[in-house]
C-alpha cells in the first residue's frame, strides 16, 4: 500500500493545466484567470452623485435652512453645461456627473420646494454624497491577479472595466464511463445477479461541481475489446476520463489490464478505507496525453476516491493552484468507530453543521459500508480517522467539507 499523499502526488504529477483561452465573461464563472487584469479606465470614470438630491456649494448651507435657486436638472447619463454658482443648486440624480462648481449633494429627503427655489434643511459637509473619480479603481491598478478563481463579482468588475472577454484556463471535458457485466442502466427489470448502475450519475454530478463538463460515455461490458474501444472513443472527445469499476483484484477487473496495454498505467493500493484500489493512466501519443482516473466500482468508494484523488488533479488541469480541501476541526456528536490495526486512514461520511456554540459539529450518516451509498447520501463532510479505534462523542476530529 502507498500513502494517500503519495497517490495524490503521482496522479497530480501526471496532469497538467490546459492552454489558456479567451472566453466571454459569461462563460468564465468558476474558471481560473490566466492573466493579470490592469485597469485602462477608472471606476467611477467621473465624479458623480450617490443620492437623488441637489448638487450645491456646501459653504452655502452653513446657515441652513437656506433657499437656493434651482438652475437645472441632471439625470444620469447627461452632463450639466452650466456651473453652479453661489446661491444656486441643481437637481441631480444618482449616478449623474457632478456639475462644475458644486462640491456636495443634499439628499432630496432633506429638502423642500418653494416656487423655483429649493429649501435646503441641513448643513452639507464638503464632498458629501459625491463619489470621486477612481475611488473604486484607478487607471493602472492591477484589479485581478492571474490565478484568481472567478466569482460572480469578479465578472461584474471585468464588465465595469469594459472587458468583453477574459483569458482563463478552459473548462475541460471529462468523459465518464462505468464498467461491469452486472450493471443495468436503462431501467429495465433486473435479471438474477444484476444491479442498477449508480456511478455515472454520481460522477457526472461531481464533475459538474468541479466546474468541468461531464460527458456520458455509457456502460461498458467487462471485455478488453469493449474497454479498448471506449478508451479510444474517449481519447478523441475528452480531456480526461473517469471510469468506475474493474480496478480491484477480481478476475474480471479489466480496466487496469486494458489501460496497462494501451498506455502508461499506474495501479495503486492506497492506504485508505474506502477506496483502496485506484488506477491512473495516461493515454494517447500527443504532447498532451489524456489522464484516466480508474475509480473502484463500489459507489461510496467511487465518490471518496473522486473527492480525494481525481478532483484535485482535475482542478490542476483547469489551472487551480489550491487543489485540496482544507481539513477543518470539528466536534464529534456521535461515535465514529473504526477497525484498528489495518494501517489505513478511514474517511467516514458525516453531516457537518455549525451549532449554537459557534463550533462545527459532525454526526455519522449511519452505516459506512462502501456499497451503502444511500446511507452516505446526506453527507456533506468526510471525517479523517487515523488508524485506531476511532473517536467518541465530544472528541475533536478533522473533516473535509464537501459543499
Ligand atoms: P468492481 O470495482 O468492478 O470490482 O466493483 C465493485 C463493486 O461495485 C461490485 O459490487 C460492483 O457490482 C459494484 N459496482 C461497480 N460499478 C458500479 C456502478 N457503476 N454502479 C453501481 N455499482 C457498481
Ligand atoms: Mg466490476
mmCIF file of N, CA, C and O in Angstrom, residues 24-121:
data_model
loop_
_atom_site.group_PDB
_atom_site.id
_atom_site.type_symbol
_atom_site.label_atom_id
_atom_site.label_comp_id
_atom_site.label_asym_id
_atom_site.label_seq_id
_atom_site.Cartn_x
_atom_site.Cartn_y
_atom_site.Cartn_z
ATOM 1 N N UNK A 24 -15.879 34.539 -23.399
ATOM 2 C CA UNK A 24 -16.799 35.598 -22.996
ATOM 3 C C UNK A 24 -16.934 35.580 -21.481
ATOM 4 O O UNK A 24 -16.846 34.512 -20.851
ATOM 5 N N UNK A 25 -17.166 36.744 -20.892
ATOM 6 C CA UNK A 25 -17.308 36.801 -19.431
ATOM 7 C C UNK A 25 -18.325 35.788 -18.942
ATOM 8 O O UNK A 25 -18.139 35.124 -17.930
ATOM 9 N N UNK A 26 -19.414 35.669 -19.704
ATOM 10 C CA UNK A 26 -20.499 34.802 -19.266
ATOM 11 C C UNK A 26 -20.102 33.328 -19.210
ATOM 12 O O UNK A 26 -20.757 32.514 -18.572
ATOM 13 N N UNK A 27 -19.017 32.968 -19.867
ATOM 14 C CA UNK A 27 -18.549 31.575 -19.825
ATOM 15 C C UNK A 27 -17.391 31.385 -18.855
ATOM 16 O O UNK A 27 -16.778 30.325 -18.816
ATOM 17 N N UNK A 28 -17.086 32.412 -18.076
ATOM 18 C CA UNK A 28 -15.852 32.376 -17.274
ATOM 19 C C UNK A 28 -16.083 32.065 -15.797
ATOM 20 O O UNK A 28 -15.125 31.895 -15.043
ATOM 21 N N UNK A 29 -17.330 31.974 -15.381
ATOM 22 C CA UNK A 29 -17.602 31.746 -13.954
ATOM 23 C C UNK A 29 -16.913 30.473 -13.467
ATOM 24 O O UNK A 29 -17.018 29.419 -14.081
ATOM 25 N N UNK A 30 -16.193 30.584 -12.370
ATOM 26 C CA UNK A 30 -15.541 29.414 -11.777
ATOM 27 C C UNK A 30 -14.214 29.075 -12.428
ATOM 28 O O UNK A 30 -13.501 28.200 -11.943
ATOM 29 N N UNK A 31 -13.891 29.733 -13.540
ATOM 30 C CA UNK A 31 -12.614 29.454 -14.211
ATOM 31 C C UNK A 31 -11.490 30.224 -13.521
ATOM 32 O O UNK A 31 -11.714 31.207 -12.815
ATOM 33 N N UNK A 32 -10.258 29.771 -13.774
ATOM 34 C CA UNK A 32 -9.084 30.416 -13.180
ATOM 35 C C UNK A 32 -8.520 31.417 -14.189
ATOM 36 O O UNK A 32 -8.265 31.077 -15.347
ATOM 37 N N UNK A 33 -8.349 32.628 -13.743
ATOM 38 C CA UNK A 33 -7.824 33.703 -14.583
ATOM 39 C C UNK A 33 -6.372 33.403 -14.957
ATOM 40 O O UNK A 33 -5.581 32.998 -14.101
ATOM 41 N N UNK A 34 -6.033 33.604 -16.237
ATOM 42 C CA UNK A 34 -4.673 33.294 -16.699
ATOM 43 C C UNK A 34 -3.897 34.558 -17.060
ATOM 44 O O UNK A 34 -2.881 34.490 -17.746
ATOM 45 N N UNK A 35 -4.367 35.719 -16.630
ATOM 46 C CA UNK A 35 -3.674 36.986 -16.896
ATOM 47 C C UNK A 35 -3.934 37.915 -15.723
ATOM 48 O O UNK A 35 -4.940 37.776 -15.036
ATOM 49 N N UNK A 36 -3.020 38.868 -15.490
ATOM 50 C CA UNK A 36 -3.359 39.978 -14.607
ATOM 51 C C UNK A 36 -4.292 40.901 -15.381
ATOM 52 O O UNK A 36 -4.123 41.084 -16.582
ATOM 53 N N UNK A 37 -5.249 41.473 -14.709
ATOM 54 C CA UNK A 37 -6.128 42.451 -15.363
ATOM 55 C C UNK A 37 -5.795 43.832 -14.817
ATOM 56 O O UNK A 37 -5.929 44.080 -13.614
ATOM 57 N N UNK A 38 -5.317 44.705 -15.725
ATOM 58 C CA UNK A 38 -4.936 46.070 -15.360
ATOM 59 C C UNK A 38 -6.007 47.026 -15.887
ATOM 60 O O UNK A 38 -6.487 46.864 -17.006
ATOM 61 N N UNK A 39 -6.392 47.994 -15.056
ATOM 62 C CA UNK A 39 -7.464 48.919 -15.442
ATOM 63 C C UNK A 39 -6.963 49.942 -16.447
ATOM 64 O O UNK A 39 -5.963 50.621 -16.205
ATOM 65 N N UNK A 40 -7.658 50.049 -17.575
ATOM 66 C CA UNK A 40 -7.377 51.109 -18.553
ATOM 67 C C UNK A 40 -8.371 52.257 -18.387
ATOM 68 O O UNK A 40 -8.283 53.262 -19.084
ATOM 69 N N UNK A 41 -9.326 52.057 -17.511
ATOM 70 C CA UNK A 41 -10.317 53.098 -17.224
ATOM 71 C C UNK A 41 -10.470 53.171 -15.716
ATOM 72 O O UNK A 41 -10.240 52.178 -15.014
ATOM 73 N N UNK A 42 -10.876 54.352 -15.222
ATOM 74 C CA UNK A 42 -11.140 54.493 -13.791
ATOM 75 C C UNK A 42 -12.588 54.099 -13.510
ATOM 76 O O UNK A 42 -13.459 54.219 -14.363
ATOM 77 N N UNK A 43 -12.835 53.632 -12.316
ATOM 78 C CA UNK A 43 -14.199 53.405 -11.838
ATOM 79 C C UNK A 43 -14.338 54.149 -10.510
ATOM 80 O O UNK A 43 -13.590 53.843 -9.589
ATOM 81 N N UNK A 44 -15.277 55.088 -10.370
ATOM 82 C CA UNK A 44 -16.073 55.654 -11.464
ATOM 83 C C UNK A 44 -15.206 56.506 -12.383
ATOM 84 O O UNK A 44 -14.185 57.043 -11.965
ATOM 85 N N UNK A 45 -15.671 56.672 -13.629
ATOM 86 C CA UNK A 45 -14.885 57.449 -14.588
ATOM 87 C C UNK A 45 -15.021 58.956 -14.388
ATOM 88 O O UNK A 45 -14.242 59.712 -14.966
ATOM 89 N N UNK A 46 -15.986 59.415 -13.605
ATOM 90 C CA UNK A 46 -16.151 60.864 -13.332
ATOM 91 C C UNK A 46 -16.797 60.985 -11.955
ATOM 92 O O UNK A 46 -17.432 60.036 -11.461
ATOM 93 N N UNK A 47 -16.621 62.161 -11.329
ATOM 94 C CA UNK A 47 -17.252 62.402 -10.022
ATOM 95 C C UNK A 47 -18.766 62.443 -10.226
ATOM 96 O O UNK A 47 -19.250 63.066 -11.170
ATOM 97 N N UNK A 48 -19.505 61.765 -9.348
ATOM 98 C CA UNK A 48 -20.956 61.709 -9.537
ATOM 99 C C UNK A 48 -21.665 61.622 -8.199
ATOM 100 O O UNK A 48 -21.038 61.423 -7.143
ATOM 101 N N UNK A 49 -22.960 61.805 -8.254
ATOM 102 C CA UNK A 49 -23.758 61.833 -7.030
ATOM 103 C C UNK A 49 -24.137 60.425 -6.598
ATOM 104 O O UNK A 49 -24.498 59.594 -7.426
ATOM 105 N N UNK A 50 -24.085 60.177 -5.292
ATOM 106 C CA UNK A 50 -24.532 58.870 -4.791
ATOM 107 C C UNK A 50 -25.961 58.938 -4.282
ATOM 108 O O UNK A 50 -26.463 57.970 -3.712
ATOM 109 N N UNK A 51 -26.627 60.054 -4.485
ATOM 110 C CA UNK A 51 -28.000 60.243 -3.993
ATOM 111 C C UNK A 51 -28.821 60.984 -5.031
ATOM 112 O O UNK A 51 -28.266 61.771 -5.818
ATOM 113 N N UNK A 52 -30.136 60.807 -4.962
ATOM 114 C CA UNK A 52 -31.037 61.728 -5.651
ATOM 115 C C UNK A 52 -31.167 62.939 -4.736
ATOM 116 O O UNK A 52 -31.494 62.783 -3.550
ATOM 117 N N UNK A 53 -30.898 64.138 -5.265
ATOM 118 C CA UNK A 53 -30.944 65.311 -4.383
ATOM 119 C C UNK A 53 -30.575 66.568 -5.125
ATOM 120 O O UNK A 53 -30.941 66.742 -6.292
ATOM 121 N N UNK A 54 -29.799 67.420 -4.460
ATOM 122 C CA UNK A 54 -29.391 68.702 -5.050
ATOM 123 C C UNK A 54 -27.881 68.851 -4.925
ATOM 124 O O UNK A 54 -27.318 68.657 -3.838
ATOM 125 N N UNK A 55 -27.262 69.170 -6.057
ATOM 126 C CA UNK A 55 -25.829 69.471 -6.058
ATOM 127 C C UNK A 55 -25.677 70.949 -5.751
ATOM 128 O O UNK A 55 -26.379 71.779 -6.336
ATOM 129 N N UNK A 56 -24.758 71.272 -4.839
ATOM 130 C CA UNK A 56 -24.661 72.668 -4.397
ATOM 131 C C UNK A 56 -23.263 72.933 -3.857
ATOM 132 O O UNK A 56 -22.390 72.050 -3.868
ATOM 133 N N UNK A 57 -23.075 74.167 -3.390
ATOM 134 C CA UNK A 57 -21.798 74.540 -2.782
ATOM 135 C C UNK A 57 -21.985 74.426 -1.272
ATOM 136 O O UNK A 57 -22.857 75.106 -0.693
ATOM 137 N N UNK A 58 -21.230 73.559 -0.635
ATOM 138 C CA UNK A 58 -21.510 73.247 0.777
ATOM 139 C C UNK A 58 -21.453 74.506 1.654
ATOM 140 O O UNK A 58 -22.237 74.631 2.599
ATOM 141 N N UNK A 59 -20.575 75.463 1.285
ATOM 142 C CA UNK A 59 -20.440 76.683 2.099
ATOM 143 C C UNK A 59 -21.743 77.475 2.131
ATOM 144 O O UNK A 59 -21.981 78.261 3.064
ATOM 145 N N UNK A 60 -22.616 77.263 1.105
ATOM 146 C CA UNK A 60 -23.904 77.977 1.072
ATOM 147 C C UNK A 60 -24.895 77.478 2.120
ATOM 148 O O UNK A 60 -25.953 78.072 2.305
ATOM 149 N N UNK A 61 -24.600 76.360 2.759
ATOM 150 C CA UNK A 61 -25.609 75.731 3.628
ATOM 151 C C UNK A 61 -25.306 75.900 5.117
ATOM 152 O O UNK A 61 -26.007 75.338 5.948
ATOM 153 N N UNK A 62 -24.270 76.681 5.447
ATOM 154 C CA UNK A 62 -23.868 76.745 6.868
ATOM 155 C C UNK A 62 -24.974 77.317 7.751
ATOM 156 O O UNK A 62 -25.047 77.013 8.929
ATOM 157 N N UNK A 63 -25.856 78.121 7.156
ATOM 158 C CA UNK A 63 -26.945 78.699 7.961
ATOM 159 C C UNK A 63 -28.277 78.015 7.662
ATOM 160 O O UNK A 63 -29.337 78.653 7.732
ATOM 161 N N UNK A 64 -28.240 76.754 7.309
ATOM 162 C CA UNK A 64 -29.469 76.026 6.943
ATOM 163 C C UNK A 64 -30.511 76.180 8.055
ATOM 164 O O UNK A 64 -30.123 76.226 9.231
ATOM 165 N N UNK A 65 -31.827 76.247 7.692
ATOM 166 C CA UNK A 65 -32.333 76.141 6.325
ATOM 167 C C UNK A 65 -32.038 77.372 5.480
ATOM 168 O O UNK A 65 -32.129 78.485 5.973
ATOM 169 N N UNK A 66 -31.701 77.099 4.194
ATOM 170 C CA UNK A 66 -31.408 78.193 3.259
ATOM 171 C C UNK A 66 -32.154 77.956 1.940
ATOM 172 O O UNK A 66 -32.433 76.808 1.576
ATOM 173 N N UNK A 67 -32.487 79.037 1.270
ATOM 174 C CA UNK A 67 -33.106 78.970 -0.050
ATOM 175 C C UNK A 67 -32.022 79.035 -1.120
ATOM 176 O O UNK A 67 -31.161 79.913 -1.070
ATOM 177 N N UNK A 68 -32.052 78.133 -2.095
ATOM 178 C CA UNK A 68 -31.131 78.200 -3.233
ATOM 179 C C UNK A 68 -31.962 78.158 -4.513
ATOM 180 O O UNK A 68 -33.008 77.480 -4.557
ATOM 181 N N UNK A 69 -31.495 78.857 -5.537
ATOM 182 C CA UNK A 69 -32.218 78.894 -6.814
ATOM 183 C C UNK A 69 -31.856 77.634 -7.621
ATOM 184 O O UNK A 69 -30.672 77.324 -7.771
ATOM 185 N N UNK A 70 -32.877 76.934 -8.098
ATOM 186 C CA UNK A 70 -32.626 75.708 -8.880
ATOM 187 C C UNK A 70 -32.399 76.104 -10.327
ATOM 188 O O UNK A 70 -33.280 76.671 -10.970
ATOM 189 N N UNK A 71 -31.190 75.805 -10.847
ATOM 190 C CA UNK A 71 -30.835 76.284 -12.190
ATOM 191 C C UNK A 71 -30.795 75.169 -13.229
ATOM 192 O O UNK A 71 -30.484 75.426 -14.394
ATOM 193 N N UNK A 72 -31.111 73.934 -12.811
ATOM 194 C CA UNK A 72 -31.103 72.875 -13.820
ATOM 195 C C UNK A 72 -31.353 71.518 -13.192
ATOM 196 O O UNK A 72 -31.496 71.402 -11.962
ATOM 197 N N UNK A 73 -31.412 70.529 -14.081
ATOM 198 C CA UNK A 73 -31.670 69.161 -13.638
ATOM 199 C C UNK A 73 -30.690 68.246 -14.373
ATOM 200 O O UNK A 73 -30.486 68.402 -15.580
ATOM 201 N N UNK A 74 -30.068 67.335 -13.650
ATOM 202 C CA UNK A 74 -29.071 66.449 -14.273
ATOM 203 C C UNK A 74 -29.475 64.983 -14.052
ATOM 204 O O UNK A 74 -29.226 64.402 -12.996
ATOM 205 N N UNK A 75 -30.133 64.371 -15.043
ATOM 206 C CA UNK A 75 -30.389 62.927 -14.941
ATOM 207 C C UNK A 75 -29.084 62.156 -15.194
ATOM 208 O O UNK A 75 -28.165 62.697 -15.823
ATOM 209 N N UNK A 76 -29.025 60.892 -14.735
ATOM 210 C CA UNK A 76 -27.855 60.053 -15.028
ATOM 211 C C UNK A 76 -27.692 59.954 -16.535
ATOM 212 O O UNK A 76 -28.682 59.845 -17.264
ATOM 213 N N UNK A 77 -26.454 60.033 -17.001
ATOM 214 C CA UNK A 77 -26.205 59.907 -18.435
ATOM 215 C C UNK A 77 -26.110 61.242 -19.152
ATOM 216 O O UNK A 77 -25.814 61.268 -20.355
ATOM 217 N N UNK A 78 -26.370 62.352 -18.446
ATOM 218 C CA UNK A 78 -26.215 63.669 -19.090
ATOM 219 C C UNK A 78 -25.202 64.488 -18.296
ATOM 220 O O UNK A 78 -24.912 64.175 -17.134
ATOM 221 N N UNK A 79 -24.684 65.521 -18.924
ATOM 222 C CA UNK A 79 -23.676 66.371 -18.279
ATOM 223 C C UNK A 79 -24.216 67.808 -18.247
ATOM 224 O O UNK A 79 -24.690 68.305 -19.277
ATOM 225 N N UNK A 80 -24.167 68.451 -17.088
ATOM 226 C CA UNK A 80 -24.636 69.842 -16.985
ATOM 227 C C UNK A 80 -23.676 70.753 -17.735
ATOM 228 O O UNK A 80 -22.455 70.594 -17.634
ATOM 229 N N UNK A 81 -24.244 71.693 -18.480
ATOM 230 C CA UNK A 81 -23.370 72.613 -19.222
ATOM 231 C C UNK A 81 -23.017 73.819 -18.371
ATOM 232 O O UNK A 81 -21.949 74.406 -18.525
ATOM 233 N N UNK A 82 -23.926 74.184 -17.446
ATOM 234 C CA UNK A 82 -23.659 75.375 -16.625
ATOM 235 C C UNK A 82 -22.928 75.002 -15.344
ATOM 236 O O UNK A 82 -22.972 73.867 -14.894
ATOM 237 N N UNK A 83 -22.327 76.020 -14.769
ATOM 238 C CA UNK A 83 -21.671 75.890 -13.470
ATOM 239 C C UNK A 83 -22.676 76.193 -12.377
ATOM 240 O O UNK A 83 -23.629 76.942 -12.605
ATOM 241 N N UNK A 84 -22.490 75.617 -11.185
ATOM 242 C CA UNK A 84 -23.299 76.017 -10.022
ATOM 243 C C UNK A 84 -22.587 77.199 -9.367
ATOM 244 O O UNK A 84 -21.403 77.118 -9.035
ATOM 245 N N UNK A 85 -23.349 78.283 -9.229
ATOM 246 C CA UNK A 85 -22.763 79.498 -8.635
ATOM 247 C C UNK A 85 -23.292 79.677 -7.217
ATOM 248 O O UNK A 85 -24.247 78.988 -6.814
ATOM 249 N N UNK A 86 -22.703 80.606 -6.471
ATOM 250 C CA UNK A 86 -23.184 80.897 -5.109
ATOM 251 C C UNK A 86 -24.686 81.143 -5.133
ATOM 252 O O UNK A 86 -25.191 81.835 -6.021
ATOM 253 N N UNK A 87 -25.378 80.537 -4.174
ATOM 254 C CA UNK A 87 -26.817 80.754 -4.068
ATOM 255 C C UNK A 87 -27.630 79.866 -4.997
ATOM 256 O O UNK A 87 -28.849 79.992 -5.056
ATOM 257 N N UNK A 88 -26.951 78.962 -5.722
ATOM 258 C CA UNK A 88 -27.664 78.095 -6.670
ATOM 259 C C UNK A 88 -27.522 76.624 -6.292
ATOM 260 O O UNK A 88 -26.635 76.240 -5.531
ATOM 261 N N UNK A 89 -28.429 75.804 -6.877
ATOM 262 C CA UNK A 89 -28.343 74.347 -6.749
ATOM 263 C C UNK A 89 -28.869 73.733 -8.035
ATOM 264 O O UNK A 89 -29.602 74.391 -8.782
ATOM 265 N N UNK A 90 -28.458 72.494 -8.309
ATOM 266 C CA UNK A 90 -29.065 71.762 -9.438
ATOM 267 C C UNK A 90 -29.623 70.458 -8.924
ATOM 268 O O UNK A 90 -28.989 69.761 -8.121
ATOM 269 N N UNK A 91 -30.831 70.150 -9.405
ATOM 270 C CA UNK A 91 -31.423 68.843 -9.120
ATOM 271 C C UNK A 91 -30.509 67.796 -9.755
ATOM 272 O O UNK A 91 -30.114 67.936 -10.926
ATOM 273 N N UNK A 92 -30.147 66.745 -9.002
ATOM 274 C CA UNK A 92 -29.225 65.724 -9.547
ATOM 275 C C UNK A 92 -29.720 64.342 -9.159
ATOM 276 O O UNK A 92 -30.292 64.158 -8.077
ATOM 277 N N UNK A 93 -29.546 63.387 -10.066
ATOM 278 C CA UNK A 93 -29.985 62.005 -9.805
ATOM 279 C C UNK A 93 -28.755 61.132 -9.522
ATOM 280 O O UNK A 93 -27.636 61.458 -9.934
ATOM 281 N N UNK A 94 -29.007 60.020 -8.857
ATOM 282 C CA UNK A 94 -27.920 59.089 -8.513
ATOM 283 C C UNK A 94 -27.156 58.687 -9.771
ATOM 284 O O UNK A 94 -27.770 58.274 -10.751
ATOM 285 N N UNK A 95 -25.842 58.824 -9.726
ATOM 286 C CA UNK A 95 -25.005 58.416 -10.852
ATOM 287 C C UNK A 95 -24.761 59.520 -11.857
ATOM 288 O O UNK A 95 -23.943 59.345 -12.767
ATOM 289 N N UNK A 96 -25.461 60.654 -11.722
ATOM 290 C CA UNK A 96 -25.245 61.754 -12.670
ATOM 291 C C UNK A 96 -23.952 62.484 -12.320
ATOM 292 O O UNK A 96 -23.575 62.573 -11.146
ATOM 293 N N UNK A 97 -23.250 63.016 -13.338
ATOM 294 C CA UNK A 97 -21.982 63.722 -13.081
ATOM 295 C C UNK A 97 -22.217 64.981 -12.259
ATOM 296 O O UNK A 97 -23.182 65.704 -12.493
ATOM 297 N N UNK A 98 -21.325 65.235 -11.325
ATOM 298 C CA UNK A 98 -21.409 66.476 -10.547
ATOM 299 C C UNK A 98 -21.201 67.657 -11.486
ATOM 300 O O UNK A 98 -20.293 67.640 -12.320
ATOM 301 N N UNK A 99 -22.021 68.706 -11.354
ATOM 302 C CA UNK A 99 -21.800 69.896 -12.176
ATOM 303 C C UNK A 99 -20.587 70.658 -11.648
ATOM 304 O O UNK A 99 -20.250 70.560 -10.456
ATOM 305 N N UNK A 100 -19.943 71.402 -12.523
ATOM 306 C CA UNK A 100 -18.805 72.226 -12.090
ATOM 307 C C UNK A 100 -19.281 73.200 -11.020
ATOM 308 O O UNK A 100 -20.418 73.670 -11.048
ATOM 309 N N UNK A 101 -18.428 73.478 -10.076
ATOM 310 C CA UNK A 101 -18.750 74.438 -9.020
ATOM 311 C C UNK A 101 -19.300 73.793 -7.764
ATOM 312 O O UNK A 101 -18.977 74.224 -6.661
ATOM 313 N N UNK A 102 -20.105 72.730 -7.937
ATOM 314 C CA UNK A 102 -20.716 72.090 -6.765
ATOM 315 C C UNK A 102 -19.704 71.179 -6.087
ATOM 316 O O UNK A 102 -18.851 70.575 -6.747
ATOM 317 N N UNK A 103 -19.787 71.082 -4.753
ATOM 318 C CA UNK A 103 -18.860 70.191 -4.036
ATOM 319 C C UNK A 103 -19.589 69.246 -3.094
ATOM 320 O O UNK A 103 -18.954 68.523 -2.330
ATOM 321 N N UNK A 104 -20.931 69.251 -3.128
ATOM 322 C CA UNK A 104 -21.677 68.358 -2.230
ATOM 323 C C UNK A 104 -23.073 68.143 -2.786
ATOM 324 O O UNK A 104 -23.536 68.888 -3.662
ATOM 325 N N UNK A 105 -23.714 67.086 -2.243
ATOM 326 C CA UNK A 105 -25.097 66.789 -2.610
ATOM 327 C C UNK A 105 -25.894 66.686 -1.321
ATOM 328 O O UNK A 105 -25.418 66.091 -0.337
ATOM 329 N N UNK A 106 -27.083 67.302 -1.322
ATOM 330 C CA UNK A 106 -28.013 67.111 -0.198
ATOM 331 C C UNK A 106 -29.141 66.235 -0.703
ATOM 332 O O UNK A 106 -29.695 66.482 -1.789
ATOM 333 N N UNK A 107 -29.454 65.181 0.050
ATOM 334 C CA UNK A 107 -30.456 64.245 -0.446
ATOM 335 C C UNK A 107 -31.834 64.896 -0.445
ATOM 336 O O UNK A 107 -32.130 65.768 0.385
ATOM 337 N N UNK A 108 -32.642 64.460 -1.407
ATOM 338 C CA UNK A 108 -33.934 65.107 -1.646
ATOM 339 C C UNK A 108 -34.813 65.066 -0.396
ATOM 340 O O UNK A 108 -35.603 65.978 -0.146
ATOM 341 N N UNK A 109 -34.649 64.048 0.444
ATOM 342 C CA UNK A 109 -35.452 63.922 1.665
ATOM 343 C C UNK A 109 -35.194 65.072 2.636
ATOM 344 O O UNK A 109 -36.002 65.325 3.527
ATOM 345 N N UNK A 110 -34.054 65.768 2.495
ATOM 346 C CA UNK A 110 -33.721 66.867 3.408
ATOM 347 C C UNK A 110 -33.903 68.228 2.738
ATOM 348 O O UNK A 110 -33.218 69.199 3.069
ATOM 349 N N UNK A 111 -34.849 68.248 1.778
ATOM 350 C CA UNK A 111 -35.131 69.488 1.057
ATOM 351 C C UNK A 111 -36.635 69.646 0.894
ATOM 352 O O UNK A 111 -37.384 68.691 1.078
ATOM 353 N N UNK A 112 -37.054 70.867 0.536
ATOM 354 C CA UNK A 112 -38.447 71.081 0.115
ATOM 355 C C UNK A 112 -38.419 72.126 -0.991
ATOM 356 O O UNK A 112 -37.389 72.783 -1.213
ATOM 357 N N UNK A 113 -39.532 72.213 -1.719
ATOM 358 C CA UNK A 113 -39.586 73.137 -2.863
ATOM 359 C C UNK A 113 -40.365 74.388 -2.449
ATOM 360 O O UNK A 113 -41.390 74.293 -1.762
ATOM 361 N N UNK A 114 -39.851 75.521 -2.853
ATOM 362 C CA UNK A 114 -40.564 76.777 -2.605
ATOM 363 C C UNK A 114 -40.493 77.569 -3.911
ATOM 364 O O UNK A 114 -39.506 78.274 -4.167
ATOM 365 N N UNK A 115 -41.514 77.434 -4.761
ATOM 366 C CA UNK A 115 -41.508 78.077 -6.075
ATOM 367 C C UNK A 115 -40.365 77.543 -6.908
ATOM 368 O O UNK A 115 -40.247 76.328 -7.083
ATOM 369 N N UNK A 116 -39.494 78.409 -7.405
ATOM 370 C CA UNK A 116 -38.362 77.922 -8.199
ATOM 371 C C UNK A 116 -37.105 77.781 -7.340
ATOM 372 O O UNK A 116 -36.009 77.585 -7.852
ATOM 373 N N UNK A 117 -37.300 77.875 -6.036
ATOM 374 C CA UNK A 117 -36.181 77.651 -5.108
ATOM 375 C C UNK A 117 -36.305 76.274 -4.468
ATOM 376 O O UNK A 117 -37.386 75.695 -4.406
ATOM 377 N N UNK A 118 -35.162 75.792 -4.004
ATOM 378 C CA UNK A 118 -35.179 74.621 -3.132
ATOM 379 C C UNK A 118 -34.741 75.105 -1.744
ATOM 380 O O UNK A 118 -33.856 75.957 -1.634
ATOM 381 N N UNK A 119 -35.435 74.571 -0.723
ATOM 382 C CA UNK A 119 -35.039 74.899 0.645
ATOM 383 C C UNK A 119 -34.186 73.742 1.159
ATOM 384 O O UNK A 119 -34.638 72.590 1.207
ATOM 385 N N UNK A 120 -32.949 74.061 1.480
ATOM 386 C CA UNK A 120 -32.023 73.041 1.996
ATOM 387 C C UNK A 120 -32.124 73.076 3.515
ATOM 388 O O UNK A 120 -31.880 74.112 4.137
ATOM 389 N N UNK A 121 -32.518 71.941 4.106
ATOM 390 C CA UNK A 121 -32.826 71.951 5.532
ATOM 391 C C UNK A 121 -31.651 71.556 6.423
ATOM 392 O O UNK A 121 -31.725 71.709 7.642
#
